[in-house]
Short mmCIF file of C-alpha atoms and ligand atoms in Angstrom, two decimals:
data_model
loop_
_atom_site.label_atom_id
_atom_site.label_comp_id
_atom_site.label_asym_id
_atom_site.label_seq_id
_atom_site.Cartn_x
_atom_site.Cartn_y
_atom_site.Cartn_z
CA UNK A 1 29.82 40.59 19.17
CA UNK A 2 30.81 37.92 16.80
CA UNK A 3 31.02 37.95 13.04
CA UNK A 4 29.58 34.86 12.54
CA UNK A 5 27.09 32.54 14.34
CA UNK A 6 26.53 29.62 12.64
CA UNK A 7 23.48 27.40 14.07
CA UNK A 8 23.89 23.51 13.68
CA UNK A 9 27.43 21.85 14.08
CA UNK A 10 27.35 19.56 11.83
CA UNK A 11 28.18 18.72 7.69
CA UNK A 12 27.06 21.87 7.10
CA UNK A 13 27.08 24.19 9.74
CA UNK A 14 30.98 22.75 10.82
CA UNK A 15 32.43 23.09 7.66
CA UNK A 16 31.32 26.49 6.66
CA UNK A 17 32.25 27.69 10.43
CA UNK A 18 35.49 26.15 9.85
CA UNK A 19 36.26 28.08 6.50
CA UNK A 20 35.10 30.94 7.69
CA UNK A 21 37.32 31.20 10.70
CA UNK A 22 40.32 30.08 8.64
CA UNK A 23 39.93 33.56 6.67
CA UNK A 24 40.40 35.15 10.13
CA UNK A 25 36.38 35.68 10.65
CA UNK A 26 35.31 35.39 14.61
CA UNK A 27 32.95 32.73 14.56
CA UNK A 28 30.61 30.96 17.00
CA UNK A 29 29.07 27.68 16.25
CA UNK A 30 25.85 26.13 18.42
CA UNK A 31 24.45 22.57 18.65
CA UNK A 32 21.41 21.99 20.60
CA UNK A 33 23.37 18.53 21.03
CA UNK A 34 25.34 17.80 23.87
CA UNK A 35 26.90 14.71 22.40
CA UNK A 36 27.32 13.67 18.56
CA UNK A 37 25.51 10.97 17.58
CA UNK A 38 25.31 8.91 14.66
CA UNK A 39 22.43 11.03 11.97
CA UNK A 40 20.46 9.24 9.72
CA UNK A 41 22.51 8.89 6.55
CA UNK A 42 23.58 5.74 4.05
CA UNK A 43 27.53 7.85 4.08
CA UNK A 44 28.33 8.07 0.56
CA UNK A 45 29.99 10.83 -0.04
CA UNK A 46 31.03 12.03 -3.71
CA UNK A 47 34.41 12.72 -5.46
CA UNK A 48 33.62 15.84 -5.29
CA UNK A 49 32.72 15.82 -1.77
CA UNK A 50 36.02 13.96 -0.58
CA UNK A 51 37.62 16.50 -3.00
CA UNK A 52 36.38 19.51 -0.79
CA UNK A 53 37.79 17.62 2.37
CA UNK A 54 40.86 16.81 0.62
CA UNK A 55 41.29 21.06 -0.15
CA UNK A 56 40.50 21.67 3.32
CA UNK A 57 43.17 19.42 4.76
CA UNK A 58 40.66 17.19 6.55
CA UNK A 59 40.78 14.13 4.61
CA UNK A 60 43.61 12.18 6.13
CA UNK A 61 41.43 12.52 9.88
CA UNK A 62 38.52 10.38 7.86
CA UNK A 63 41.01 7.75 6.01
CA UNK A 64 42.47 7.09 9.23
CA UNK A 65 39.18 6.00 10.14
CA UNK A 66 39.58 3.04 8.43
CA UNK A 67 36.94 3.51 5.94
CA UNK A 68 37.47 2.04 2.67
CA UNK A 69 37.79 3.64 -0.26
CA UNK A 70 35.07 3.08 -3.00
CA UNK A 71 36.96 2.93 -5.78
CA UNK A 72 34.74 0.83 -8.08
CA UNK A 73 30.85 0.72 -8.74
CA UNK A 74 28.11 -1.93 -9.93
CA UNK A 75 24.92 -0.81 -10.91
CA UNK A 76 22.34 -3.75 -11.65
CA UNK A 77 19.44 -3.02 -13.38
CA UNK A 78 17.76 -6.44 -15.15
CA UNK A 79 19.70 -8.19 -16.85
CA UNK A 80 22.18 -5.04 -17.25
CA UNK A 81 25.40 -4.61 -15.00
CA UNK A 82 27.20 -1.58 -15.62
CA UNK A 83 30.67 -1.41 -13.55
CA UNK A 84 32.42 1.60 -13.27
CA UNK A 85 35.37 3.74 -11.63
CA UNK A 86 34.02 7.06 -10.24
CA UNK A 87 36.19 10.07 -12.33
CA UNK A 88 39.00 11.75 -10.60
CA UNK A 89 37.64 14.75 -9.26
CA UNK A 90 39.88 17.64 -7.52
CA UNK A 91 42.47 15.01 -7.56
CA UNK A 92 40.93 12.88 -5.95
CA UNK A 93 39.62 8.84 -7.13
CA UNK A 94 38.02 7.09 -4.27
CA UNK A 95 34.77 8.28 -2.85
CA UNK A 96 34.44 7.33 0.96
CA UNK A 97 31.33 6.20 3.56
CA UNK A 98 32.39 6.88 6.98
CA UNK A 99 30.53 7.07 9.83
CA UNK A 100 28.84 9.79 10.92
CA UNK A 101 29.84 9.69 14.38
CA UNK A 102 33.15 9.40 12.79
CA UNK A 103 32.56 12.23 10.22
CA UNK A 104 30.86 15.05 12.10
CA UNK A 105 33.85 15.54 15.13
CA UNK A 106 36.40 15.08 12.62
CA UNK A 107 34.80 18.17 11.12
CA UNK A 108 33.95 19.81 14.45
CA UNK A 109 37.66 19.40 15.60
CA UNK A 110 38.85 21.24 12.47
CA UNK A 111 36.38 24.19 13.17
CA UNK A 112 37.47 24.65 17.07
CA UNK A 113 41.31 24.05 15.31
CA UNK A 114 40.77 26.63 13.08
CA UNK A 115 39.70 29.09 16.31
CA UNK A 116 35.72 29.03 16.09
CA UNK A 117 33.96 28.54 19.89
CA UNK A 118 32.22 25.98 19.69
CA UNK A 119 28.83 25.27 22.52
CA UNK A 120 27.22 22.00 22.24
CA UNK A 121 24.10 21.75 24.32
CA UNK A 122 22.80 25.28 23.17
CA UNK A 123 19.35 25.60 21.59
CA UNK A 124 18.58 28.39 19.43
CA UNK A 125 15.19 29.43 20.32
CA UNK A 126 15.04 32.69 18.43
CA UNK A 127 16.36 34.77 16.54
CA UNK A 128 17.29 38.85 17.48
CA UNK A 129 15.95 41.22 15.18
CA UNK A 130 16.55 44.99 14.70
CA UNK A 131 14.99 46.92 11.72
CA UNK A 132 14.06 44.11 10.02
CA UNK A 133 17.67 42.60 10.26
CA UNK A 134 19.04 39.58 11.98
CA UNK A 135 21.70 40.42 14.41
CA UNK A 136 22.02 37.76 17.12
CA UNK A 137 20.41 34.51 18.10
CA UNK A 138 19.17 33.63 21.16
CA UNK A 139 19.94 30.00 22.67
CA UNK A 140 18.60 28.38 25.87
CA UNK A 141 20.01 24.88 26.64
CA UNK A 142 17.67 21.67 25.81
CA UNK A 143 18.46 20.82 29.28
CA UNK A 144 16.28 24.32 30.76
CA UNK A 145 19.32 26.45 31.63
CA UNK A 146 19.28 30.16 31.64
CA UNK A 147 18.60 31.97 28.18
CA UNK A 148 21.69 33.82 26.41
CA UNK A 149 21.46 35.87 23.35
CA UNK A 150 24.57 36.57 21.26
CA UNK A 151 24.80 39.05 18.46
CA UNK A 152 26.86 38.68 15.23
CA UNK A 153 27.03 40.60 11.49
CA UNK A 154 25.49 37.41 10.02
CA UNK A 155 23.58 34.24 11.37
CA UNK A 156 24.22 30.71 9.33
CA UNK A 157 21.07 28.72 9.48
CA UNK A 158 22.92 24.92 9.22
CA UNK A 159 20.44 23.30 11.25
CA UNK A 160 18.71 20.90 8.99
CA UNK A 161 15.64 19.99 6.64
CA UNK A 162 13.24 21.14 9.92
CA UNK A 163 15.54 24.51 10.68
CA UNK A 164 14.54 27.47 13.38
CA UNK A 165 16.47 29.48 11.47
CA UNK A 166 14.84 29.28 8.63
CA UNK A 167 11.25 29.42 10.18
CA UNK A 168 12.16 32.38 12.23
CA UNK A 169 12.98 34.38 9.16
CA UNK A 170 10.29 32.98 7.39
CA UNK A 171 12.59 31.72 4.53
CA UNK A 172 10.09 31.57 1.73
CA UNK A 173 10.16 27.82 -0.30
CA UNK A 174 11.40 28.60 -3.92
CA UNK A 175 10.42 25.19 -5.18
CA UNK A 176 8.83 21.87 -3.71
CA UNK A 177 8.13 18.83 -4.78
CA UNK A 178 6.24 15.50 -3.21
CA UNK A 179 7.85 13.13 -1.53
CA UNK A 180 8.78 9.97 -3.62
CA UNK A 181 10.49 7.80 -1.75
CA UNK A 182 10.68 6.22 1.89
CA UNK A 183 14.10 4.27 3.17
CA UNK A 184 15.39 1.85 5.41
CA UNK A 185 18.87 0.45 5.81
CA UNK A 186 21.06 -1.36 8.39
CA UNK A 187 24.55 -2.58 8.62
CA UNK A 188 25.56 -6.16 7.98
CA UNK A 189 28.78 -8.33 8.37
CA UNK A 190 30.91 -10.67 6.10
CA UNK A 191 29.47 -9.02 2.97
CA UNK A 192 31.92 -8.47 -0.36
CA UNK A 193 33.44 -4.87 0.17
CA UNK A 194 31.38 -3.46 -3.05
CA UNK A 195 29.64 -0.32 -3.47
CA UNK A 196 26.52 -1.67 -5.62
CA UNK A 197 23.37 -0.08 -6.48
CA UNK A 198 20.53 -2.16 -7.55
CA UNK A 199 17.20 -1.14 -9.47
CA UNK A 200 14.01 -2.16 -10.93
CA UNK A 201 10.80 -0.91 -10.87
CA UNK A 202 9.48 0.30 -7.89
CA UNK A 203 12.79 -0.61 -5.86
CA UNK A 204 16.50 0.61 -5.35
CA UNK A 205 18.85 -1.16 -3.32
CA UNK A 206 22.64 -0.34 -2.36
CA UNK A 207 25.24 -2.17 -0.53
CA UNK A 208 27.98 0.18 1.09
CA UNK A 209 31.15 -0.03 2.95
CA UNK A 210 31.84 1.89 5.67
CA UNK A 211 33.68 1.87 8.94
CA UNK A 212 34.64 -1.29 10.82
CA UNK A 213 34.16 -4.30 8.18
CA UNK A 214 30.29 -3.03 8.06
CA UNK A 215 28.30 -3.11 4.84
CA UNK A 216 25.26 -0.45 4.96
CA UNK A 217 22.32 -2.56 3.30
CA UNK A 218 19.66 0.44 2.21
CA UNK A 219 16.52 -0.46 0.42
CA UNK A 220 14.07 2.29 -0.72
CA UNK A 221 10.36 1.48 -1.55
CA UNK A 222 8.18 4.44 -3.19
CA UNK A 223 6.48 6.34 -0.84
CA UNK A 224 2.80 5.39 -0.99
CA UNK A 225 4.11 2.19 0.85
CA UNK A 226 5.58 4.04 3.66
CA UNK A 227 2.28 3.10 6.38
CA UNK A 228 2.18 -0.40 5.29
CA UNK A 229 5.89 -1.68 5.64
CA UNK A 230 6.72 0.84 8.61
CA UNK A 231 5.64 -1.56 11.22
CA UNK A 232 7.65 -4.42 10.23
CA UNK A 233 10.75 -2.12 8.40
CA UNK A 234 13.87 -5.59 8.97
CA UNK A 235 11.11 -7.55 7.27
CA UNK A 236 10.52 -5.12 4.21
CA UNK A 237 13.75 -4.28 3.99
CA UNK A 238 14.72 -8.11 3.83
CA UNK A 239 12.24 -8.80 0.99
CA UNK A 240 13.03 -6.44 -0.78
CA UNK A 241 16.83 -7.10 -0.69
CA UNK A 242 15.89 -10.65 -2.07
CA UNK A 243 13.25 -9.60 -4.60
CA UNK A 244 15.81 -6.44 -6.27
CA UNK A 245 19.61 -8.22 -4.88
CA UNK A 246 19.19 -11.93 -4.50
CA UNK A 247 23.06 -12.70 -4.67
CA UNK A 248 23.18 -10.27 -1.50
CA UNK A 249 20.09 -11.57 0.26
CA UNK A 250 22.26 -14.82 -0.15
CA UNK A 251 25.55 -13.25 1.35
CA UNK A 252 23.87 -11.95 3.90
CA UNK A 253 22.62 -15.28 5.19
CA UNK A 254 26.59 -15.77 5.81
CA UNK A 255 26.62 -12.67 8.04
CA UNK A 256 24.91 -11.10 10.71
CA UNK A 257 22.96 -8.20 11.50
CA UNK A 258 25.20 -5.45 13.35
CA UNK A 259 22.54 -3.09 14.48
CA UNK A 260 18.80 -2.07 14.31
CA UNK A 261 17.09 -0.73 11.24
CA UNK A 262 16.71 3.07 10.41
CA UNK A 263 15.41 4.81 7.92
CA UNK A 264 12.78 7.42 7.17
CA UNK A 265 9.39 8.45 4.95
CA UNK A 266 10.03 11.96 5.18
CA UNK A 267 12.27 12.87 2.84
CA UNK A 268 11.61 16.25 1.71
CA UNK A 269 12.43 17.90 -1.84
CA UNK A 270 12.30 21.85 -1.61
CA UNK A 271 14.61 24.91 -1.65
CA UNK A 272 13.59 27.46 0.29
CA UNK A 273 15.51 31.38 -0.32
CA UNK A 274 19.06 30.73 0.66
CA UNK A 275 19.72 34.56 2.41
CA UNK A 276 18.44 37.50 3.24
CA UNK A 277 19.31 40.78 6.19
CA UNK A 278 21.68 39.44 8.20
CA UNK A 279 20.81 35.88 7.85
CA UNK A 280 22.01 32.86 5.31
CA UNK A 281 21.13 28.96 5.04
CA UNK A 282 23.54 26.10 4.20
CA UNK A 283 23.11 22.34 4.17
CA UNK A 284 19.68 20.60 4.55
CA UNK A 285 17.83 24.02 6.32
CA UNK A 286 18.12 25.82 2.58
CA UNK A 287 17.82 22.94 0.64
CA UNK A 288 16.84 19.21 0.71
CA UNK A 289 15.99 16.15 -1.75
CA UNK A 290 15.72 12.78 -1.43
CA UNK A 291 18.72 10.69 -0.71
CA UNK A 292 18.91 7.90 -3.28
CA UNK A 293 21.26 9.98 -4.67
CA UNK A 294 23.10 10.28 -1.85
CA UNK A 295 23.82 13.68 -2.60
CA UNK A 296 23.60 15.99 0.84
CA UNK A 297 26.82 15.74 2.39
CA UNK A 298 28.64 16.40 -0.99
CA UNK A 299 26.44 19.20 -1.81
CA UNK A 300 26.46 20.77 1.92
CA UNK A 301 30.16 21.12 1.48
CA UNK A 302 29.84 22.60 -2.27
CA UNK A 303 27.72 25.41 -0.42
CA UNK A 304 30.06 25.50 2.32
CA UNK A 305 33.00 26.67 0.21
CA UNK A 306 30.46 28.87 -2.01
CA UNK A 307 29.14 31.12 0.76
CA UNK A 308 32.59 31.66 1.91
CA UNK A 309 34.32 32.26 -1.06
CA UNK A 310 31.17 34.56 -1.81
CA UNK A 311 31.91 36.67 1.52
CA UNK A 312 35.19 36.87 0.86
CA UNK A 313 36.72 39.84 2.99
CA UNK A 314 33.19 41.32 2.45
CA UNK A 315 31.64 40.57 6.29
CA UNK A 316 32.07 43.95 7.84
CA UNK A 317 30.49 46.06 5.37
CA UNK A 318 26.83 45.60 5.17
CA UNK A 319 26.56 46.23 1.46
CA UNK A 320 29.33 44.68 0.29
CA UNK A 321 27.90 41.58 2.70
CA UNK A 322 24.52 41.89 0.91
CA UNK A 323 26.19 41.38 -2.76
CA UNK A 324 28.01 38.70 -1.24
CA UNK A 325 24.74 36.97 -0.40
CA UNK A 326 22.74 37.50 -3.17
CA UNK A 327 25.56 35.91 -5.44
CA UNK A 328 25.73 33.18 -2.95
CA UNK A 329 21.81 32.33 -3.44
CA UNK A 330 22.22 32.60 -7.13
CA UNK A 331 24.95 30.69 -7.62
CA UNK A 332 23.73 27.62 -5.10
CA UNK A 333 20.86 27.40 -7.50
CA UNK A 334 23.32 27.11 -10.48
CA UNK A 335 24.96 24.73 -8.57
CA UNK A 336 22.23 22.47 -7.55
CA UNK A 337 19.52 22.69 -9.76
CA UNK A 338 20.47 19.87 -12.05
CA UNK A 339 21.39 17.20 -9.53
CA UNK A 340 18.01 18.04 -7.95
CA UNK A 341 15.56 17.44 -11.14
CA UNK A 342 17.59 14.53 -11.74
CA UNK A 343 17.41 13.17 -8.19
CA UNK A 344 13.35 13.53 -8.61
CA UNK A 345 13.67 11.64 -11.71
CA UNK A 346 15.68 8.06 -10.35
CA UNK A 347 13.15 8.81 -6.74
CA UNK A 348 10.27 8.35 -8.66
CA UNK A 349 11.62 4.54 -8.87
CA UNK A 350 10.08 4.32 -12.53
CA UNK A 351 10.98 1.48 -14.82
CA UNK A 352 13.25 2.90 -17.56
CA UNK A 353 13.86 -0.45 -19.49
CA UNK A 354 18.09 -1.52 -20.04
CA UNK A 355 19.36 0.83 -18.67
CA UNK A 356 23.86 2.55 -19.99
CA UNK A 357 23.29 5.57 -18.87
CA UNK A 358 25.58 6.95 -15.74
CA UNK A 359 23.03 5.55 -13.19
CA UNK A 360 22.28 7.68 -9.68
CA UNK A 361 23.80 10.99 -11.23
CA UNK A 362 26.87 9.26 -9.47
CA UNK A 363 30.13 10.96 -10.54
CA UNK A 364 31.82 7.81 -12.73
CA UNK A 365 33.95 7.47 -15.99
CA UNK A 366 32.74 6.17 -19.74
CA UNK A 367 34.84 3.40 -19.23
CA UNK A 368 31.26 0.72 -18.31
CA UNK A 369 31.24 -2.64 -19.17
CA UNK A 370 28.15 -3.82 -19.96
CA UNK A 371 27.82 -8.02 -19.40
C1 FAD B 401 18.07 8.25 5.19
C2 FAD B 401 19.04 9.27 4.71
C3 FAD B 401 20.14 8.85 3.99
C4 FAD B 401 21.06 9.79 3.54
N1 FAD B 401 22.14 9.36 2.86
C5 FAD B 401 23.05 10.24 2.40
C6 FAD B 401 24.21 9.80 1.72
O1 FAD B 401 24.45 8.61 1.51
N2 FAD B 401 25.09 10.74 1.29
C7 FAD B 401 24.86 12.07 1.48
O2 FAD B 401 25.67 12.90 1.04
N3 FAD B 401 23.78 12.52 2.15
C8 FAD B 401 22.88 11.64 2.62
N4 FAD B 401 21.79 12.07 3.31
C9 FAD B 401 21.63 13.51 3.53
C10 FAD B 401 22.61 14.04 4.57
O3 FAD B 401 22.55 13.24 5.72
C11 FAD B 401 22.27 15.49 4.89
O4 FAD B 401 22.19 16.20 3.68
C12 FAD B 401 23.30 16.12 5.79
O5 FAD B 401 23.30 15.50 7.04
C13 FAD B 401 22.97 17.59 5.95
O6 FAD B 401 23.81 18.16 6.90
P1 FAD B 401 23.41 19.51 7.62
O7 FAD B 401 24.61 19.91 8.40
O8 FAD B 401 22.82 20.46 6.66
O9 FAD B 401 22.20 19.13 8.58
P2 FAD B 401 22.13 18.10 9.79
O10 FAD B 401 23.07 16.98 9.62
O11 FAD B 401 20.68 17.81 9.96
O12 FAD B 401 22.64 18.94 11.05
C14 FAD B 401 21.88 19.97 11.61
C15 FAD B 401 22.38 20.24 13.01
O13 FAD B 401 21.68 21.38 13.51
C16 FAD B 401 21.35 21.15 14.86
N5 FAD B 401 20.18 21.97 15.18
C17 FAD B 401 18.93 21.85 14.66
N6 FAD B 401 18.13 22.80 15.17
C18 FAD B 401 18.88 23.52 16.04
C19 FAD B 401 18.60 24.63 16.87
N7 FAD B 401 17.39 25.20 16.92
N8 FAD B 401 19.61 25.12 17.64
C20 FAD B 401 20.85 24.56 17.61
N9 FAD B 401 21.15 23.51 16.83
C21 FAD B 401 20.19 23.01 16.05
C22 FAD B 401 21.07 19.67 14.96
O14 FAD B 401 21.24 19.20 16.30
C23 FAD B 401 22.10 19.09 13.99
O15 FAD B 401 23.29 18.73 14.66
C24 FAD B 401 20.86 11.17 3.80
C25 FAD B 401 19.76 11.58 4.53
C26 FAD B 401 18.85 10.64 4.98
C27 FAD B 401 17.67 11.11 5.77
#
């Protein structure tokens, strides 16, 4: 019997396993992966976000990375360029863009540190029920091995925008919107080591540094173009880096490609009811919007930390664990409503005119030049 079984080892699901077994909690945490790989992501990670890994001790692991710090931003929109420094938040000034395959075991390694069991290669395929309570999972590996079940006081559903967990319990959707946008992106060489963002209407584009002298070059193109530039994504993503970002199209014809293109047209916008008997989501499975905002990894965390502040010594005693919840759900909403409505409103790629306003609800001071 554990206390905790948290499904889904990664931004989520790692980090809340990881606080949870700091505060002494017995905690198992299940991948169906055997192996991390790299998840679809453009990196960017908040102040706020690199604040949270700075509290739990993990940020030094992802510096050492060699990830650069983003300590500056240009936003072009027209003939507007705003530049910026992103606040200090949690005493912290640089936001980061690591790797996820860089990322995600950093985190993992802090959970198993911290005392959590950790079993890649272990699909949850149900859930265990008893009087209308979760209080196990059960897992079978992806490779057909024999079936276990495991029981704990609580089950974390971490596993993503298309989570079991959530579907088992039948997590009722609180809100949903459509989908606005679709993305691709790839990484480049020999570009300037700037964060920029890039808008106008109808398009969004972003250069980022990350990992290993790579620039991540994202575009995103409203949705209802998804069928049509799918087929032929390095050429739509190309055109549209020289129809919004010229002076990058430009560098880029100095560098090289470094891998293929990724990207997505299903980028969801919902939350669904973060908690009920026995059972709580975190990360994407509770909660998802699209990523021009680049907002999931920075709010995973923020939920992270809620839940288990939230739970506090509260695990063993079912009431006191059902408060604990409740606040949890409430709160998350608090949390995340605003960044939500306001990630609808720049994924809806709408012209807006000149634009001085703080531009991708990024987290940056009042000190803009304007050129
Ligand atoms: C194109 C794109 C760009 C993005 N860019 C950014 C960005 O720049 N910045 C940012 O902050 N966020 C970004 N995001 C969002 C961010 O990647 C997610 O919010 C984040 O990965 C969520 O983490 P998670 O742990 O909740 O879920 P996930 O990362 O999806 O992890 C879920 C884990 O659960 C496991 N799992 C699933 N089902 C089961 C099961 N049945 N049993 C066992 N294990 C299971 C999976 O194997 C996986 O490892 C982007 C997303 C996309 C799609």
């Amino acid at each position: 019997m554990y206390d905790v079984i948290v499904v889904g080892a990664r931004i989520a699901g790692a980090s809340t396993a990881m606080l949870l077994a700091r505060d002494g909690y017995r905690v198992l945490m299940v991948d169906r992966d055997r192996v991390v790989r790299d998840a679809q992501s453009t990196l960017y990670i908040h102040q706020s976000g690199v604040a949270a890994l700075h509290r739990w001790n993990v940020l030094p692991e992802v510096v050492a990375t060699g990830c650069p710090p983003l300590e500056r931003i240009r936003h072009t929109a027209g003939d507007t360029v705003l530049d910026g420094a992103p606040s200090r938040t949690g005493g912290v000034r640089a936001a980061y863009a690591p790797r996820r395959r860089l990322l995600d075991p950093i985190l993992i390694r802090a959970a198993v540190d911290a005392g959590v069991e950790y079993r890649p290669n272990a699909s949850v395929n149900d859930l265990l029920f008893e009087d209308g309570r979760v209080v196990g999972v059960r897992t079978g590996s992806v490779r057909g091995e024999a079936e276990h079940t495991e029981r704990a006081r609580l089950v974390v559903g971490a596993d993503g925008m298309r989570s079991t967990v959530a579907a088992r319990v039948r997590a009722p959707v609180l809100m949903q919107d459509p989908h606005h946008t679709c993305v691709y992106y790839t990484y480049w060489s020999d570009l300037p080591p700037l964060l920029r963002t890039f808008e106008a209407p109808g398009r969004w584009v972003a250069t980022i540094p990350t990992n290993d002298g790579a620039t991540l070059v994202a575009a995103y193109f409203p949705q209802a173009q998804f069928p049509a530039i799918r087929g032929d994504a390095l050429d739509a993503l190309l055109t549209q880096v020289q129809k919004t970002a010229p002076e990058v199209r430009e560098e880029m014809a100095a560098g090289r490609r470094l891998e293929h293109v990724h990207g997505t047209g299903d980028q969801r916008n919902f939350f669904r009811e973060a908690q009920g008997p026995g059972w709580v989501l975190v990360g994407d499975s509770g909660h998802h919007k699209d990523s021009i905002t680049a907002r999931g990894i920075t709010d995973a965390f923020c939920q992270a930390q809620l839940l288990v502040d939230c739970v506090g010594d509260g695990l063993q005693d079912p009431k006191a664990l059902s408060t604990a919840l409740k606040r949890f759900a409430e709160q998350r909403l608090d949390a995340l409503l605003s960044a939500y409505h306001s990630t609808l409103k720049e994924a809806r790629l709408e012209s807006r005119g000149p634009r001085t306003d703080v531009p991708l609800g990024m987290e940056i001071d009042q000190k803009l030049v304007i050129h």
